[in-house]
PDB file of N, CA and C in Angstrom:
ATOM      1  N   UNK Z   1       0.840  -1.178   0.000  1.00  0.00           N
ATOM      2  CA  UNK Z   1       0.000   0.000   0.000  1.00  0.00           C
ATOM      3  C   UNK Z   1       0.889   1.246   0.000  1.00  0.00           C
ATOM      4  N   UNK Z   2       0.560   2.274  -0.606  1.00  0.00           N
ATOM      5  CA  UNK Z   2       1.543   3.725  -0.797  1.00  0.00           C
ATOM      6  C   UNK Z   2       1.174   4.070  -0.025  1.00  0.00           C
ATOM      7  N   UNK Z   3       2.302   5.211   0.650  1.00  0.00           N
ATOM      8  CA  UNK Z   3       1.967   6.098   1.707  1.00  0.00           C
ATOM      9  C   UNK Z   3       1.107   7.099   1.301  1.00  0.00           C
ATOM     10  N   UNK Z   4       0.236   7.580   2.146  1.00  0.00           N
ATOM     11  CA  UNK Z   4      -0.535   8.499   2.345  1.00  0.00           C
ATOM     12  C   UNK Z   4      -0.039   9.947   2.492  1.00  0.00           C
ATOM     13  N   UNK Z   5      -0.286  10.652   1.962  1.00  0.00           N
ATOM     14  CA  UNK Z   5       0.234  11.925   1.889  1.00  0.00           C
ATOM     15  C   UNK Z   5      -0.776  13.423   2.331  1.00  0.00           C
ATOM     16  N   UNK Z   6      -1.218  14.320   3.205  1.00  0.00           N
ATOM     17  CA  UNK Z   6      -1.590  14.555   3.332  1.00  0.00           C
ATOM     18  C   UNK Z   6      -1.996  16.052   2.004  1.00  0.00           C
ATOM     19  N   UNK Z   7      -0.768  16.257   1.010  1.00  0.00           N
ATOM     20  CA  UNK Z   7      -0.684  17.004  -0.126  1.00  0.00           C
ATOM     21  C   UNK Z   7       0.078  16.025  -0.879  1.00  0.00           C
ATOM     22  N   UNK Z   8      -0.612  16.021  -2.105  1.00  0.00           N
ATOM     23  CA  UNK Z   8      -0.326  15.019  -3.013  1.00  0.00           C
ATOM     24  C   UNK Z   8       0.213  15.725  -4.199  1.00  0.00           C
ATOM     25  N   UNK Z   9       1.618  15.243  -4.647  1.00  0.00           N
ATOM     26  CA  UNK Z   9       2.386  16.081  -5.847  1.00  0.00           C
ATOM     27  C   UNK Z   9       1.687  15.352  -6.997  1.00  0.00           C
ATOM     28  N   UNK Z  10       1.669  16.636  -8.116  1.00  0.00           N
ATOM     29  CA  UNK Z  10       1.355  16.241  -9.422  1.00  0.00           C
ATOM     30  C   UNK Z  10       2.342  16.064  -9.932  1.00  0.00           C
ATOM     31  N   UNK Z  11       2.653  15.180 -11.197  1.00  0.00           N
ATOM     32  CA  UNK Z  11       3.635  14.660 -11.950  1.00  0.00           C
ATOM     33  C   UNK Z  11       4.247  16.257 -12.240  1.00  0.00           C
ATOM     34  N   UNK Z  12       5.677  15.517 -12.640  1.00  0.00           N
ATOM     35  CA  UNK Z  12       6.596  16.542 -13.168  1.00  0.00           C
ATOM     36  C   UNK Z  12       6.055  16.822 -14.528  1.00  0.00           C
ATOM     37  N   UNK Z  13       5.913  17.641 -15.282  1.00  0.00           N
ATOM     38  CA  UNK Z  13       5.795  18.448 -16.839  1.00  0.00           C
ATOM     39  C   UNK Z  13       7.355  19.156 -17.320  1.00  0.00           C
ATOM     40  N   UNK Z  14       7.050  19.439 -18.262  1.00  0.00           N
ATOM     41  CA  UNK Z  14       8.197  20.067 -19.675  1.00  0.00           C
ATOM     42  C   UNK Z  14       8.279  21.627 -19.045  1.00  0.00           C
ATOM     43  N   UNK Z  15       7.049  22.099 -18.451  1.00  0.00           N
ATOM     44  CA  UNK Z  15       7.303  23.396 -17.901  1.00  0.00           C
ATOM     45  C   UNK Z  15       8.249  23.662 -16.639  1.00  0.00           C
ATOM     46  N   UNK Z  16       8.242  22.398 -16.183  1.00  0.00           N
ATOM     47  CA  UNK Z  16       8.751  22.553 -14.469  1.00  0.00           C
ATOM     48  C   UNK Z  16      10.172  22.809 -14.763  1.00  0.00           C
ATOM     49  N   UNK Z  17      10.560  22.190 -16.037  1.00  0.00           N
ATOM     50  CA  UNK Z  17      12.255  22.178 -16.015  1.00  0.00           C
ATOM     51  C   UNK Z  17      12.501  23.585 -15.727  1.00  0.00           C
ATOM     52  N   UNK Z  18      11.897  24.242 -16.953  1.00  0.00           N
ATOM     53  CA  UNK Z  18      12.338  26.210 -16.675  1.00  0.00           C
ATOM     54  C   UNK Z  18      12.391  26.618 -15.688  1.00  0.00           C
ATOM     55  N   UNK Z  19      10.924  26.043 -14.622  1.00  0.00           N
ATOM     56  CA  UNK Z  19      11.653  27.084 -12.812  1.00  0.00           C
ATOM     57  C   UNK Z  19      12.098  26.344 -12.143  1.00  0.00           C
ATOM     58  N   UNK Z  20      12.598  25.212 -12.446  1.00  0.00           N
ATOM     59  CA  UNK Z  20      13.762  24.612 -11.461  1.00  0.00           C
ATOM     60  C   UNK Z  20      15.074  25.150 -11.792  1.00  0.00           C
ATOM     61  N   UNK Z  21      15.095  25.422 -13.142  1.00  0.00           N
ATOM     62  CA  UNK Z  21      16.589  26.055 -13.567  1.00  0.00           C
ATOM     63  C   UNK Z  21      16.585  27.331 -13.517  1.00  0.00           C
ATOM     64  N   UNK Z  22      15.321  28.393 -12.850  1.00  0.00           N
ATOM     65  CA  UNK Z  22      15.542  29.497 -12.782  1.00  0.00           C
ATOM     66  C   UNK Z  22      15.833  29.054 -11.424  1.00  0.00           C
ATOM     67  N   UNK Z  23      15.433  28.226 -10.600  1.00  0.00           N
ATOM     68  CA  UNK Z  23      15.716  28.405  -9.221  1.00  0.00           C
ATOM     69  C   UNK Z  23      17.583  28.013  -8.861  1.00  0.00           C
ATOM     70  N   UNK Z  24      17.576  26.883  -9.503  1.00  0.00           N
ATOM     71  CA  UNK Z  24      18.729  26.654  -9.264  1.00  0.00           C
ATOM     72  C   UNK Z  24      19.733  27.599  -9.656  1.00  0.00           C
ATOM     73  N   UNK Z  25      19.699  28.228 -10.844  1.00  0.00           N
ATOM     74  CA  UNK Z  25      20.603  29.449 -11.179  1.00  0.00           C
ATOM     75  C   UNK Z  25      20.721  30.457 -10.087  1.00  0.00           C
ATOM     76  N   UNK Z  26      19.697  31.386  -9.519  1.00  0.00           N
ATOM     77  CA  UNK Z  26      19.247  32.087  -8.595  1.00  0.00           C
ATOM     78  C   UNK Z  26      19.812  31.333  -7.280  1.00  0.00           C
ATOM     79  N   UNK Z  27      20.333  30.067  -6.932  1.00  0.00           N
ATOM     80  CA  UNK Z  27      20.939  29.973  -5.743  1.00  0.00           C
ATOM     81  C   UNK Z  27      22.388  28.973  -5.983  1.00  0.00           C
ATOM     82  N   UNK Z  28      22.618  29.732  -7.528  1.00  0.00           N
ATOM     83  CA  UNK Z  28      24.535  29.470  -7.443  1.00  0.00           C
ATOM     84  C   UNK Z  28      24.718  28.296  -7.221  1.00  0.00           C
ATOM     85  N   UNK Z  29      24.181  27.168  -8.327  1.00  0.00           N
ATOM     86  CA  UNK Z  29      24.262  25.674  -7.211  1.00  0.00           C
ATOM     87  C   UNK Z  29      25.420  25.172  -8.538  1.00  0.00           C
ATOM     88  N   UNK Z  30      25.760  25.892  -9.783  1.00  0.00           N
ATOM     89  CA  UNK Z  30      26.663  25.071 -10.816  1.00  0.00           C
ATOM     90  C   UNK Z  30      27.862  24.402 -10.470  1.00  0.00           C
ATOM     91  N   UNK Z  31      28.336  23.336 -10.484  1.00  0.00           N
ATOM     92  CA  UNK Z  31      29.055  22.809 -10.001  1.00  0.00           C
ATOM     93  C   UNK Z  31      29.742  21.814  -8.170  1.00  0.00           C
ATOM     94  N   UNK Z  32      27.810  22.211  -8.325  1.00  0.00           N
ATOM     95  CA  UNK Z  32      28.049  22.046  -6.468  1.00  0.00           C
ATOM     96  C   UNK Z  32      27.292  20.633  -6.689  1.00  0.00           C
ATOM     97  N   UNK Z  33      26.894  20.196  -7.903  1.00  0.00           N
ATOM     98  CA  UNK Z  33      26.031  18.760  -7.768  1.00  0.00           C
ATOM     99  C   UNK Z  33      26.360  17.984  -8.188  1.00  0.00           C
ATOM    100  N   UNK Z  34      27.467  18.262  -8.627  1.00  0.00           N
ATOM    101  CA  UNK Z  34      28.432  16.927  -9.373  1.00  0.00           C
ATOM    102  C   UNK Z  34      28.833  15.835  -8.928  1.00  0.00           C
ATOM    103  N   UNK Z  35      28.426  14.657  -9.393  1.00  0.00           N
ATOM    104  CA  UNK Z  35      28.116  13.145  -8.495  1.00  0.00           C
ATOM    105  C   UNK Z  35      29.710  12.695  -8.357  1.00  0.00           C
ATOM    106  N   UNK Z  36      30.209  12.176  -7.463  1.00  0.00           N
ATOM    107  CA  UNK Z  36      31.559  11.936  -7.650  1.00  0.00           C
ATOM    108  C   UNK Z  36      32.092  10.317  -7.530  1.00  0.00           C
ATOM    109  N   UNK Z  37      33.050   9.625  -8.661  1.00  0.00           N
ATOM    110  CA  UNK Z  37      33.178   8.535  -8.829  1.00  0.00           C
ATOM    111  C   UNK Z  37      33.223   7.704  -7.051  1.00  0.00           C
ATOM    112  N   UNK Z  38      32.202   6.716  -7.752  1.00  0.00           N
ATOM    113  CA  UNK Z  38      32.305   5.724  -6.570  1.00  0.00           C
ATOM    114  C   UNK Z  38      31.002   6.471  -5.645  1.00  0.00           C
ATOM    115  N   UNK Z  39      30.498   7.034  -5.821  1.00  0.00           N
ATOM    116  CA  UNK Z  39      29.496   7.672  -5.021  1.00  0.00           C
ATOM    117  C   UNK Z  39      27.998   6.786  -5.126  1.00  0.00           C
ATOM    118  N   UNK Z  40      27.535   6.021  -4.413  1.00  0.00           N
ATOM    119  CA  UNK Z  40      26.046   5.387  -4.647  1.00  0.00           C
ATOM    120  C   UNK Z  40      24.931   6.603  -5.316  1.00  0.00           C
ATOM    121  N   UNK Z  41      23.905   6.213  -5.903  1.00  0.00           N
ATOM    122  CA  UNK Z  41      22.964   6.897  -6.307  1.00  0.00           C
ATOM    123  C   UNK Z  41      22.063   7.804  -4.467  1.00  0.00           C
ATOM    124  N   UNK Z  42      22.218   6.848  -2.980  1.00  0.00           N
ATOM    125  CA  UNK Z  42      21.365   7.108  -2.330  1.00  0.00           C
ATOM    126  C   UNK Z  42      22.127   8.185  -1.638  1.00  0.00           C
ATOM    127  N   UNK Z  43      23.722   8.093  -1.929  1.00  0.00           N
ATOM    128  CA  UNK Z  43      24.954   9.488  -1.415  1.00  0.00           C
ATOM    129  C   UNK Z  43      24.514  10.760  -2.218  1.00  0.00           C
ATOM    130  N   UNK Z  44      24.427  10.449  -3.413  1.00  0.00           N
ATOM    131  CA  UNK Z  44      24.529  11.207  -4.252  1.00  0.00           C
ATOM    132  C   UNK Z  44      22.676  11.986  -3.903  1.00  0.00           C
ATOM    133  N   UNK Z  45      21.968  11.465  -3.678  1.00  0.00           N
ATOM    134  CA  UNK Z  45      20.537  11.972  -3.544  1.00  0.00           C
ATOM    135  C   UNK Z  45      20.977  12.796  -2.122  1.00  0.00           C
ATOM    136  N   UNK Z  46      21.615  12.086  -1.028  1.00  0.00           N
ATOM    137  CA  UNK Z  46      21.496  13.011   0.239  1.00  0.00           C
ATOM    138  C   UNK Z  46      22.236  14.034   0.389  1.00  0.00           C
ATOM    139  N   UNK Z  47      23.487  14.373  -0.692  1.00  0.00           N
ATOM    140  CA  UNK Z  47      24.270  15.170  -1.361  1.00  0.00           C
ATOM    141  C   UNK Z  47      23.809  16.393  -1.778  1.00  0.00           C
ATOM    142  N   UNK Z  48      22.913  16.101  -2.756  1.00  0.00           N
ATOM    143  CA  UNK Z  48      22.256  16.567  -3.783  1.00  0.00           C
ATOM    144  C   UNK Z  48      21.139  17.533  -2.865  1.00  0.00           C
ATOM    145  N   UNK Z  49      20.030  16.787  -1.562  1.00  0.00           N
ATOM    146  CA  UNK Z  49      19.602  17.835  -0.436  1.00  0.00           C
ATOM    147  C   UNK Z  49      19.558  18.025  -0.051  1.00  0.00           C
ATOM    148  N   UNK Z  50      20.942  18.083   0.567  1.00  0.00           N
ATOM    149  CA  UNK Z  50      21.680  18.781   1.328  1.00  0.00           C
ATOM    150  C   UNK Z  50      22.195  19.991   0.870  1.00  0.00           C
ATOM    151  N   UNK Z  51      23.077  20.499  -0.480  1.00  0.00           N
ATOM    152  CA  UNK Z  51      22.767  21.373  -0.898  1.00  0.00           C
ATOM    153  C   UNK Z  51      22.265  22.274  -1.357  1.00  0.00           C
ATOM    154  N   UNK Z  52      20.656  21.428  -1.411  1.00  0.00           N
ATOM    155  CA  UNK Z  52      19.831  22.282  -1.493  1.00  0.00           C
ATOM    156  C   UNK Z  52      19.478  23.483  -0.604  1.00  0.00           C
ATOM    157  N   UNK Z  53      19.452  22.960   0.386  1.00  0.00           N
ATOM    158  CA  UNK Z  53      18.987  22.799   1.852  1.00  0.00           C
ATOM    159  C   UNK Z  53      19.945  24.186   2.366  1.00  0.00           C
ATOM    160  N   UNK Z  54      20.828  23.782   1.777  1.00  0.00           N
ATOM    161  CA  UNK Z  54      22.389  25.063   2.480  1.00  0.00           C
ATOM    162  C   UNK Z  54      21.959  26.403   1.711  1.00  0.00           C
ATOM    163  N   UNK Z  55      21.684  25.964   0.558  1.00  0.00           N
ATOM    164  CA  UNK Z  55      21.303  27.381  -0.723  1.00  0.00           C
ATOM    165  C   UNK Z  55      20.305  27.371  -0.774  1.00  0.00           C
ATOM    166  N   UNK Z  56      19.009  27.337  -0.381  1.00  0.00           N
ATOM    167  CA  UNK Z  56      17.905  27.746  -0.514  1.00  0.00           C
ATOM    168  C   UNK Z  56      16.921  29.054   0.007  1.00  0.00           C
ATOM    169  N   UNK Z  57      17.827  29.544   0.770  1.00  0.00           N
ATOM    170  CA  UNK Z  57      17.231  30.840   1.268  1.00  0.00           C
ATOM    171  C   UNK Z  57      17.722  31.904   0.223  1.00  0.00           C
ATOM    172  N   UNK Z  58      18.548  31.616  -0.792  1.00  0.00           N
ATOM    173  CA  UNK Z  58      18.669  32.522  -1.902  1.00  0.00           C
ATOM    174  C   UNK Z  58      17.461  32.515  -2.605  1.00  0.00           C
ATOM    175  N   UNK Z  59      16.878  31.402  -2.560  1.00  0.00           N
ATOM    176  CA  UNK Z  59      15.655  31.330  -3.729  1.00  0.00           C
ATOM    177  C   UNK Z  59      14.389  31.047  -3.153  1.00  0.00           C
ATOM    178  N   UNK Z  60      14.144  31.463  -1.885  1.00  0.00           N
ATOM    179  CA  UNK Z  60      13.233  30.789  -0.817  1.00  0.00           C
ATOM    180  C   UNK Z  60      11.717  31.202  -1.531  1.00  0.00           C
ATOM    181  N   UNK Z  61      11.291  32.420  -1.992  1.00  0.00           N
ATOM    182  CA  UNK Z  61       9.915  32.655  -2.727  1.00  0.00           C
ATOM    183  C   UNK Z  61       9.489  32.084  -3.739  1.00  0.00           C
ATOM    184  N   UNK Z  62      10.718  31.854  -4.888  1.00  0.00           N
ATOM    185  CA  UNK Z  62      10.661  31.312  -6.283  1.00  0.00           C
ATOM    186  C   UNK Z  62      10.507  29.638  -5.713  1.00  0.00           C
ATOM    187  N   UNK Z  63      11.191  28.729  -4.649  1.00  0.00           N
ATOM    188  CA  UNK Z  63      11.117  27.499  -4.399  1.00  0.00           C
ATOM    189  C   UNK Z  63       9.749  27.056  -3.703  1.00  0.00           C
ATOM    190  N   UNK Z  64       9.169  28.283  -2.909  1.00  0.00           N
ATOM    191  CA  UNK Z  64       8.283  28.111  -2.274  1.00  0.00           C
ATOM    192  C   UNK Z  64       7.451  28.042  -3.494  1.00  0.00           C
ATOM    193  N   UNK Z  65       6.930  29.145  -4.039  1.00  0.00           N
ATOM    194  CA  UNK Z  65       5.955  28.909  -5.111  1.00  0.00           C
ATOM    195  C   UNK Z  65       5.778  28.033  -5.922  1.00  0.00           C
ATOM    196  N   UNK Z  66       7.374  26.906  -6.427  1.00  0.00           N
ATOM    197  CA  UNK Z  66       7.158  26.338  -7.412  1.00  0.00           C
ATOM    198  C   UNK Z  66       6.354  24.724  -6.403  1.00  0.00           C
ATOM    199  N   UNK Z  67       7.149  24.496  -5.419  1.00  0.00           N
ATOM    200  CA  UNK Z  67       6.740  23.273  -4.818  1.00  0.00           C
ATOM    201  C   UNK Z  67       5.406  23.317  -4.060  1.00  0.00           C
ATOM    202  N   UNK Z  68       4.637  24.668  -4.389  1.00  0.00           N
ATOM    203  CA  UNK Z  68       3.838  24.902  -3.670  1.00  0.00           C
ATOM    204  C   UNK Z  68       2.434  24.764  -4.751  1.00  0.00           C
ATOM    205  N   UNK Z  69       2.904  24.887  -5.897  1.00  0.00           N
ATOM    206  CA  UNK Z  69       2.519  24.861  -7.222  1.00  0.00           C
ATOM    207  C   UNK Z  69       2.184  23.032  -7.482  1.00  0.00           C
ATOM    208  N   UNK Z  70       3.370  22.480  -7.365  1.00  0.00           N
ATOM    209  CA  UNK Z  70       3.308  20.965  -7.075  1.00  0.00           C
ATOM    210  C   UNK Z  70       1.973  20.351  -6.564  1.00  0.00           C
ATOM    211  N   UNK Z  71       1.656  20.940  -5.802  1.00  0.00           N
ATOM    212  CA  UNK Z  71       0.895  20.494  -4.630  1.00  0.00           C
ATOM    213  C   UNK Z  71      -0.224  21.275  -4.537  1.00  0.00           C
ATOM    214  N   UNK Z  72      -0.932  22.343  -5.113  1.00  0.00           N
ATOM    215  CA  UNK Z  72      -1.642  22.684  -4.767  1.00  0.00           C
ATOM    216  C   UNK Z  72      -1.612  23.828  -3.884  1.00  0.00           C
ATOM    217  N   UNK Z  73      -0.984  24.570  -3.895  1.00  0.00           N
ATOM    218  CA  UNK Z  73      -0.904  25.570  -2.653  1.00  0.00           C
ATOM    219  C   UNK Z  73      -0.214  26.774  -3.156  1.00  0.00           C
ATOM    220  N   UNK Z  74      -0.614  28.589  -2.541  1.00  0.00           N
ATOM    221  CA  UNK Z  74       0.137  28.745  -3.164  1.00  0.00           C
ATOM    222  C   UNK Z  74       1.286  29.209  -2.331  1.00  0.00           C
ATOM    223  N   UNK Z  75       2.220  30.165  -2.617  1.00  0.00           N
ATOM    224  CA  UNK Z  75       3.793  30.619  -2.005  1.00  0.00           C
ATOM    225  C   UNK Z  75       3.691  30.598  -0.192  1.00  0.00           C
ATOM    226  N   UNK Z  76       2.691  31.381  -0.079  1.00  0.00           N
ATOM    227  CA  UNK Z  76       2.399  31.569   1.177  1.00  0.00           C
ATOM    228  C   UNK Z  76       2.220  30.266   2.373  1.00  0.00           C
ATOM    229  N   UNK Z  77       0.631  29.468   1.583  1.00  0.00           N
ATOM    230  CA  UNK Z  77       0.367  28.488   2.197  1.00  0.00           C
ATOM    231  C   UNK Z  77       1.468  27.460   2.555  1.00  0.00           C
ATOM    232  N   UNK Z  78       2.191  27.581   1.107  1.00  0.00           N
ATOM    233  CA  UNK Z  78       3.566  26.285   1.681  1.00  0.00           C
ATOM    234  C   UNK Z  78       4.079  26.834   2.454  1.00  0.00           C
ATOM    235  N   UNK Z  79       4.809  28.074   2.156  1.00  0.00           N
ATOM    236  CA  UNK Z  79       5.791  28.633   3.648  1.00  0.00           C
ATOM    237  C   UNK Z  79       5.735  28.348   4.883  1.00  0.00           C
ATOM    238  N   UNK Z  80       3.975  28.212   5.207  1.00  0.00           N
ATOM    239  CA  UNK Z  80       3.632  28.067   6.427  1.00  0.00           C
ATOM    240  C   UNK Z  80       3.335  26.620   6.600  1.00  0.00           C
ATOM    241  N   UNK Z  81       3.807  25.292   5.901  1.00  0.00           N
ATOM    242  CA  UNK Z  81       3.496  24.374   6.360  1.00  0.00           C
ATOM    243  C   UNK Z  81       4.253  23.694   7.445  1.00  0.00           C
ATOM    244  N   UNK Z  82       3.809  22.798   8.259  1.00  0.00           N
ATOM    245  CA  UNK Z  82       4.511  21.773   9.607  1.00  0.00           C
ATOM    246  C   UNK Z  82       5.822  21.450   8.580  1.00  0.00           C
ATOM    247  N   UNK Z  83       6.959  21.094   9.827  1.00  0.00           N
ATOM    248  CA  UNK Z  83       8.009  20.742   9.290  1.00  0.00           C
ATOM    249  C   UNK Z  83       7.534  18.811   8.646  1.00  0.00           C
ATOM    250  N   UNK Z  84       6.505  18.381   9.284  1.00  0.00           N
ATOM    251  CA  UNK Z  84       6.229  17.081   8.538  1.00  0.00           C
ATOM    252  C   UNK Z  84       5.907  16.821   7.474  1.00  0.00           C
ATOM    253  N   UNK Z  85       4.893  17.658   7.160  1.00  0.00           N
ATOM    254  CA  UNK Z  85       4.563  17.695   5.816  1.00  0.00           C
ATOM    255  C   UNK Z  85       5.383  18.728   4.741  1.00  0.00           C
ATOM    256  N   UNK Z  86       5.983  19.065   4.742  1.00  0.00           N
ATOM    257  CA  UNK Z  86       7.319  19.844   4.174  1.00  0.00           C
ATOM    258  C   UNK Z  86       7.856  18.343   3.842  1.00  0.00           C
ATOM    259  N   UNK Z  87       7.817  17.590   4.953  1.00  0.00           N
ATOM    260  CA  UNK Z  87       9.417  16.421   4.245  1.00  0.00           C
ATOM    261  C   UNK Z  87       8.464  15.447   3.749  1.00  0.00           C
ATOM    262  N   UNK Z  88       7.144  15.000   3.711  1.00  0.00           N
ATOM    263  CA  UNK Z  88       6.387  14.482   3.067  1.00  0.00           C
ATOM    264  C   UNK Z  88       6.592  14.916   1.366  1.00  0.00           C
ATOM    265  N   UNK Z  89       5.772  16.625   1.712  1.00  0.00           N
ATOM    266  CA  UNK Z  89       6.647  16.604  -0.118  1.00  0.00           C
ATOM    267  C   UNK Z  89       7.878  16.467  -0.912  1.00  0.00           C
ATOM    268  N   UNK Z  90       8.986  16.605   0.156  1.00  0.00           N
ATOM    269  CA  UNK Z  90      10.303  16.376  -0.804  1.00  0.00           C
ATOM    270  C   UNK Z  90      10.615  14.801  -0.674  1.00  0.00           C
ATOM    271  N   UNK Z  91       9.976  14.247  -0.144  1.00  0.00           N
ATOM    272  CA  UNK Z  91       9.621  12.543   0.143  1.00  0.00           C
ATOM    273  C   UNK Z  91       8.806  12.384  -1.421  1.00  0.00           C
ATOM    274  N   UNK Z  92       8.374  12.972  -1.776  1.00  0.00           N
ATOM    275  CA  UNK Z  92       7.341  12.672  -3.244  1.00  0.00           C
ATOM    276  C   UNK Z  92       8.130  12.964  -4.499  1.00  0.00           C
ATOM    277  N   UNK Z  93       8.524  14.770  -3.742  1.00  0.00           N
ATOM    278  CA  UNK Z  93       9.430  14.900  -5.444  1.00  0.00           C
ATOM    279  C   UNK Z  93      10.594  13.861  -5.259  1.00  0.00           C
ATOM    280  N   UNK Z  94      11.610  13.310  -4.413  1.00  0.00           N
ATOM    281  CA  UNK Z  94      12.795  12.395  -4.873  1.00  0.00           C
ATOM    282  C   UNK Z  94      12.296  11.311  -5.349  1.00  0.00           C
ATOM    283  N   UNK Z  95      10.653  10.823  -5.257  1.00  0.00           N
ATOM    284  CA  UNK Z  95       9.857   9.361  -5.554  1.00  0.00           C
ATOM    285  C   UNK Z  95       9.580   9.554  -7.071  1.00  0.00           C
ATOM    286  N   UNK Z  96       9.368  10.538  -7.702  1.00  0.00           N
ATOM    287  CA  UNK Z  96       8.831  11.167  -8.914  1.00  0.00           C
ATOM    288  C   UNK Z  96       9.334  10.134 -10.150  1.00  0.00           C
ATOM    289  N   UNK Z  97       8.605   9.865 -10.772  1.00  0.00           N
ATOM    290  CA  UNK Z  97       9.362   8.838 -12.033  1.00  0.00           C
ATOM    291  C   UNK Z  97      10.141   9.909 -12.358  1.00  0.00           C
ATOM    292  N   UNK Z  98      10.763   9.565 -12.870  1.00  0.00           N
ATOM    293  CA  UNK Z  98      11.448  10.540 -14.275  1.00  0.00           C
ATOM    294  C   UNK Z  98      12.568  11.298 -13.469  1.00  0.00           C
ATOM    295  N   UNK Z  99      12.838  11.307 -11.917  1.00  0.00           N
ATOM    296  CA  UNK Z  99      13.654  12.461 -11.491  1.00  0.00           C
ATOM    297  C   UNK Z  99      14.801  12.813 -11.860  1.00  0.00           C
ATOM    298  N   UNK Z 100      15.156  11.599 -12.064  1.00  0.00           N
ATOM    299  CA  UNK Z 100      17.033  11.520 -12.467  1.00  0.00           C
ATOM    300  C   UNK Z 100      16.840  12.211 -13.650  1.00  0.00           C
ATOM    301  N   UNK Z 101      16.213  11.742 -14.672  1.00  0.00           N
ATOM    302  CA  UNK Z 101      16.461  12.253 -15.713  1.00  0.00           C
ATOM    303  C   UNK Z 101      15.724  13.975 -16.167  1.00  0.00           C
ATOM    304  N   UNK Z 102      14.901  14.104 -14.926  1.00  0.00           N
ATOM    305  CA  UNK Z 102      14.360  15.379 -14.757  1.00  0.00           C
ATOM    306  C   UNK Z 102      15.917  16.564 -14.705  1.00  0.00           C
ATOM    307  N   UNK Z 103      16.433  15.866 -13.394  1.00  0.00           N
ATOM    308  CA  UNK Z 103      17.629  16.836 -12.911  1.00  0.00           C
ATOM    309  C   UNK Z 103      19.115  16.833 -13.716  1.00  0.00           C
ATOM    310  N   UNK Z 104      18.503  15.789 -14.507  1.00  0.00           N
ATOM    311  CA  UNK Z 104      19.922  15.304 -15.419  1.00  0.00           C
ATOM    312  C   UNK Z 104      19.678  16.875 -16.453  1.00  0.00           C
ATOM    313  N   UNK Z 105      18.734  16.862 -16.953  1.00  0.00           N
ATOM    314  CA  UNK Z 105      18.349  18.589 -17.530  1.00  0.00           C
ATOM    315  C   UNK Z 105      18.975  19.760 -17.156  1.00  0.00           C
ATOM    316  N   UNK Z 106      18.770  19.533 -15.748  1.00  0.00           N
ATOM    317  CA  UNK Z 106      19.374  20.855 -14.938  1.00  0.00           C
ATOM    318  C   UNK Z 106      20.426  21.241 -14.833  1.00  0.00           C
ATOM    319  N   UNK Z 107      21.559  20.392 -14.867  1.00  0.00           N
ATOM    320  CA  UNK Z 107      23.205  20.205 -14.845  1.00  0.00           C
ATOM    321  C   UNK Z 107      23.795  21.443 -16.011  1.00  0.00           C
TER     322      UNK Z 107
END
């Protein structure tokens, strides 16, 4: 049985690439995600948000809106969500078919 989610992400689209790469540009991440030999895919994911995580108050309105967009909500409402359901959704976007090759775009 899948977990239950109390906000449920919609699939990734062709549009999302553009404000993930405006976001990521906007918080200076080029060269900070580069997978490094010998690195597992599950290093490389906790790597990957973790830097998010460090740079994200550069882009905190544009990230809020887009993942907030995800889900149904808008800039505001996410801002103000529980720290549980916050990791519920980034629990969905790393589940997302397509992610690797979503972020493989972004590079």
């Amino acid at each position: 049985m899948a977990k239950q989610y109390k906000y449920e992400m919609r699939k990734l689209k062709a549009k999302d690439v553009f404000s993930m790469s405006k976001i990521l540009k906007k918080m200076d991440l080029k060269g900070k995600l580069a997978r490094t030999e010998g690195q597992t895919q599950e290093e490389f994911g906790q790597q990957f948000f973790m830097t998010i995580l460090e740079s994200i108050g550069d882009a905190e309105g544009e990230f809020n809106s887009f993942l907030g967009e995800l889900v149904g909500l808008t800039e505001e409402e996410f801002a103000n969500l529980d720290m549980e359901e916050l990791f519920g959704i980034f629990e969905q976007f790393k589940a997302q078919d397509g992610i690797k090759s979503f972020l493989q775009l972004l590079k």
